[in-house]
PDB file of C-alpha atoms in Angstrom:
ATOM      1  CA  MET A 273       0.000   0.000   0.000  1.00 49.00           C
ATOM      2  CA  THR A 274       1.359   3.404  -0.946  1.00 52.00           C
ATOM      3  CA  ILE A 275       0.461   6.582   0.820  1.00 53.00           C
ATOM      4  CA  GLU A 276       0.119   9.681  -1.328  1.00 54.00           C
ATOM      5  CA  PRO A 277       0.886  13.060   0.208  1.00 57.00           C
ATOM      6  CA  ASP A 278      -2.103  15.267   0.831  1.00 63.00           C
ATOM      7  CA  LYS A 279      -3.110  17.074  -2.328  1.00 57.00           C
ATOM      8  CA  PRO A 280      -4.786  20.432  -1.846  1.00 62.00           C
ATOM      9  CA  GLU A 281      -8.142  20.668  -3.539  1.00 69.00           C
ATOM     10  CA  ILE A 282      -8.512  23.452  -6.065  1.00 68.00           C
ATOM     11  CA  TYR A 283     -12.046  24.693  -6.341  1.00 79.00           C
ATOM     12  CA  ALA A 284     -13.404  26.064  -9.611  1.00 80.00           C
ATOM     13  CA  GLU A 285     -13.906  29.527  -8.077  1.00 83.00           C
ATOM     14  CA  ASP A 286     -10.307  29.578  -6.881  1.00 80.00           C
ATOM     15  CA  GLN A 287      -9.030  28.547 -10.295  1.00 75.00           C
ATOM     16  CA  ILE A 288     -11.090  31.263 -11.981  1.00 79.00           C
ATOM     17  CA  TRP A 289      -9.719  33.855  -9.556  1.00 78.00           C
ATOM     18  CA  LEU A 290      -6.152  32.626 -10.065  1.00 72.00           C
ATOM     19  CA  ASP A 291      -6.513  32.644 -13.858  1.00 72.00           C
ATOM     20  CA  ALA A 292      -7.799  36.230 -13.729  1.00 75.00           C
ATOM     21  CA  GLN A 293      -4.848  37.316 -11.576  1.00 74.00           C
ATOM     22  CA  ILE A 294      -2.329  35.679 -13.897  1.00 71.00           C
ATOM     23  CA  ALA A 295      -4.043  37.128 -16.968  1.00 71.00           C
ATOM     24  CA  GLY A 296      -3.552  40.597 -15.511  1.00 78.00           C
ATOM     25  CA  LEU A 297       0.208  40.213 -15.239  1.00 88.00           C
ATOM     26  CA  THR A 298       2.175  42.146 -17.791  1.00 95.00           C
ATOM     27  CA  PHE A 299       5.440  41.158 -19.388  1.00 97.00           C
ATOM     28  CA  GLY A 300       7.064  44.030 -17.511  1.00 98.00           C
ATOM     29  CA  HIS A 301       5.731  42.855 -14.152  1.00 96.00           C
ATOM     30  CA  CYS A 302       6.970  39.331 -14.818  1.00 95.00           C
ATOM     31  CA  LEU A 303      10.383  40.569 -15.941  1.00 98.00           C
ATOM     32  CA  LYS A 304      10.835  42.845 -12.936  1.00 97.00           C
ATOM     33  CA  ALA A 305       9.563  40.225 -10.471  1.00 96.00           C
ATOM     34  CA  HIS A 306      12.029  37.680 -11.840  1.00 97.00           C
ATOM     35  CA  ARG A 307      14.892  40.189 -11.660  1.00 98.00           C
ATOM     36  CA  LEU A 308      14.063  41.061  -8.053  1.00 98.00           C
ATOM     37  CA  CYS A 309      13.710  37.396  -7.053  1.00 97.00           C
ATOM     38  CA  GLU A 310      17.178  36.773  -8.442  1.00 98.00           C
ATOM     39  CA  SER A 311      18.474  39.882  -6.601  1.00 98.00           C
ATOM     40  CA  TRP A 312      19.800  41.330  -9.850  1.00 98.00           C
ATOM     41  CA  THR A 313      20.146  45.028 -10.475  1.00 98.00           C
ATOM     42  CA  GLN A 314      18.825  46.558 -13.669  1.00 98.00           C
ATOM     43  CA  ASP A 315      22.428  46.943 -14.818  1.00 98.00           C
ATOM     44  CA  GLU A 316      23.181  43.250 -14.244  1.00 98.00           C
ATOM     45  CA  THR A 317      19.987  42.131 -15.955  1.00 98.00           C
ATOM     46  CA  ALA A 318      20.485  44.439 -18.921  1.00 98.00           C
ATOM     47  CA  GLN A 319      24.014  43.095 -19.324  1.00 98.00           C
ATOM     48  CA  LYS A 320      22.765  39.486 -19.274  1.00 98.00           C
ATOM     49  CA  LEU A 321      20.264  40.414 -21.992  1.00 98.00           C
ATOM     50  CA  GLY A 322      22.665  42.491 -24.065  1.00 98.00           C
ATOM     51  CA  ILE A 323      20.404  45.555 -23.912  1.00 98.00           C
ATOM     52  CA  SER A 324      20.663  48.978 -22.299  1.00 98.00           C
ATOM     53  CA  LYS A 325      19.436  49.672 -18.774  1.00 98.00           C
ATOM     54  CA  GLN A 326      17.069  52.242 -20.296  1.00 98.00           C
ATOM     55  CA  LEU A 327      15.457  49.648 -22.567  1.00 98.00           C
ATOM     56  CA  LEU A 328      15.129  47.204 -19.674  1.00 98.00           C
ATOM     57  CA  SER A 329      13.427  49.932 -17.646  1.00 98.00           C
ATOM     58  CA  ALA A 330      11.061  50.643 -20.552  1.00 98.00           C
ATOM     59  CA  TYR A 331      10.154  46.944 -20.723  1.00 98.00           C
ATOM     60  CA  GLU A 332       9.630  46.693 -16.948  1.00 98.00           C
ATOM     61  CA  THR A 333       7.360  49.746 -16.857  1.00 97.00           C
ATOM     62  CA  GLY A 334       5.443  48.771 -19.984  1.00 96.00           C
ATOM     63  CA  ARG A 335       6.499  51.835 -21.968  1.00 97.00           C
ATOM     64  CA  LYS A 336       7.855  49.443 -24.606  1.00 98.00           C
ATOM     65  CA  LEU A 337       7.107  45.852 -25.524  1.00 98.00           C
ATOM     66  CA  PRO A 338       9.512  43.394 -27.109  1.00 98.00           C
ATOM     67  CA  THR A 339       8.422  41.257 -30.019  1.00 98.00           C
ATOM     68  CA  PRO A 340       7.214  37.784 -29.049  1.00 97.00           C
ATOM     69  CA  LYS A 341      10.473  36.362 -30.444  1.00 98.00           C
ATOM     70  CA  LYS A 342      12.563  38.811 -28.385  1.00 98.00           C
ATOM     71  CA  ALA A 343      10.504  38.020 -25.263  1.00 98.00           C
ATOM     72  CA  TYR A 344      11.156  34.304 -25.828  1.00 98.00           C
ATOM     73  CA  GLU A 345      14.902  34.886 -26.186  1.00 98.00           C
ATOM     74  CA  MET A 346      15.015  37.147 -23.118  1.00 98.00           C
ATOM     75  CA  ALA A 347      13.170  34.583 -21.016  1.00 98.00           C
ATOM     76  CA  GLU A 348      15.568  31.829 -22.071  1.00 98.00           C
ATOM     77  CA  LYS A 349      18.595  33.962 -21.157  1.00 98.00           C
ATOM     78  CA  LEU A 350      17.176  34.760 -17.714  1.00 98.00           C
ATOM     79  CA  GLY A 351      15.865  31.292 -16.875  1.00 97.00           C
ATOM     80  CA  MET A 352      12.219  32.269 -17.128  1.00 96.00           C
ATOM     81  CA  LEU A 353       9.513  30.177 -18.802  1.00 93.00           C
ATOM     82  CA  PRO A 354       9.664  31.334 -22.446  1.00 95.00           C
ATOM     83  CA  GLN A 355       6.072  30.358 -23.209  1.00 93.00           C
ATOM     84  CA  ALA A 356       4.798  32.520 -20.359  1.00 90.00           C
ATOM     85  CA  ALA A 357       6.862  35.488 -21.563  1.00 94.00           C
ATOM     86  CA  VAL A 358       5.433  35.215 -25.075  1.00 95.00           C
ATOM     87  CA  ILE A 359       1.878  34.917 -23.764  1.00 93.00           C
ATOM     88  CA  ALA A 360       2.397  37.962 -21.542  1.00 94.00           C
ATOM     89  CA  VAL A 361       3.670  40.044 -24.475  1.00 97.00           C
ATOM     90  CA  LEU A 362       0.810  38.949 -26.710  1.00 95.00           C
ATOM     91  CA  ASN A 363      -1.742  39.794 -24.017  1.00 94.00           C
ATOM     92  CA  ASP A 364      -0.063  43.171 -23.440  1.00 96.00           C
ATOM     93  CA  GLN A 365      -0.383  43.901 -27.157  1.00 97.00           C
ATOM     94  CA  LEU A 366      -4.047  42.913 -27.114  1.00 96.00           C
ATOM     95  CA  ARG A 367      -4.696  45.193 -24.110  1.00 94.00           C
ATOM     96  CA  GLN A 368      -2.870  48.083 -25.812  1.00 96.00           C
ATOM     97  CA  ASP A 369      -5.126  47.680 -28.845  1.00 97.00           C
ATOM     98  CA  ASN A 370      -8.227  47.459 -26.604  1.00 96.00           C
ATOM     99  CA  LEU A 371      -9.142  44.072 -28.014  1.00 96.00           C
ATOM    100  CA  PRO A 372     -11.302  41.893 -25.743  1.00 93.00           C
ATOM    101  CA  LEU A 373      -9.142  38.825 -26.320  1.00 92.00           C
ATOM    102  CA  GLN A 374      -6.718  36.846 -24.214  1.00 88.00           C
ATOM    103  CA  VAL A 375      -4.084  34.305 -25.171  1.00 89.00           C
ATOM    104  CA  GLU A 376      -3.768  31.237 -22.958  1.00 83.00           C
ATOM    105  CA  LEU A 377      -1.406  28.297 -22.959  1.00 78.00           C
ATOM    106  CA  ALA A 378      -3.154  25.204 -24.256  1.00 78.00           C
ATOM    107  CA  GLY A 379      -2.855  22.235 -22.053  1.00 64.00           C
TER     108      GLY A 379
END
């Protein structure tokens, strides 16, 4: 007989709330949160990405958006989930254009 560790139950309402919170995250928020979790300065992160500190700041604040391809490459360099970075950029673009659409990862 094997004993499985307790698995927390996820209720539909909780999942809906969580999905809405994640959908609201921007590429910039994700990028900055990752940088802060790694305890990297903007200078260090910009150097890892091969971009200027000013461009990194523009990405983090949402003043500029990278292309989906650039977001993928940045995420790979920083150890982030590339698929999530691309989805965040695409959703940011949709919000900028005031389109009532949202991209989600199929699974």
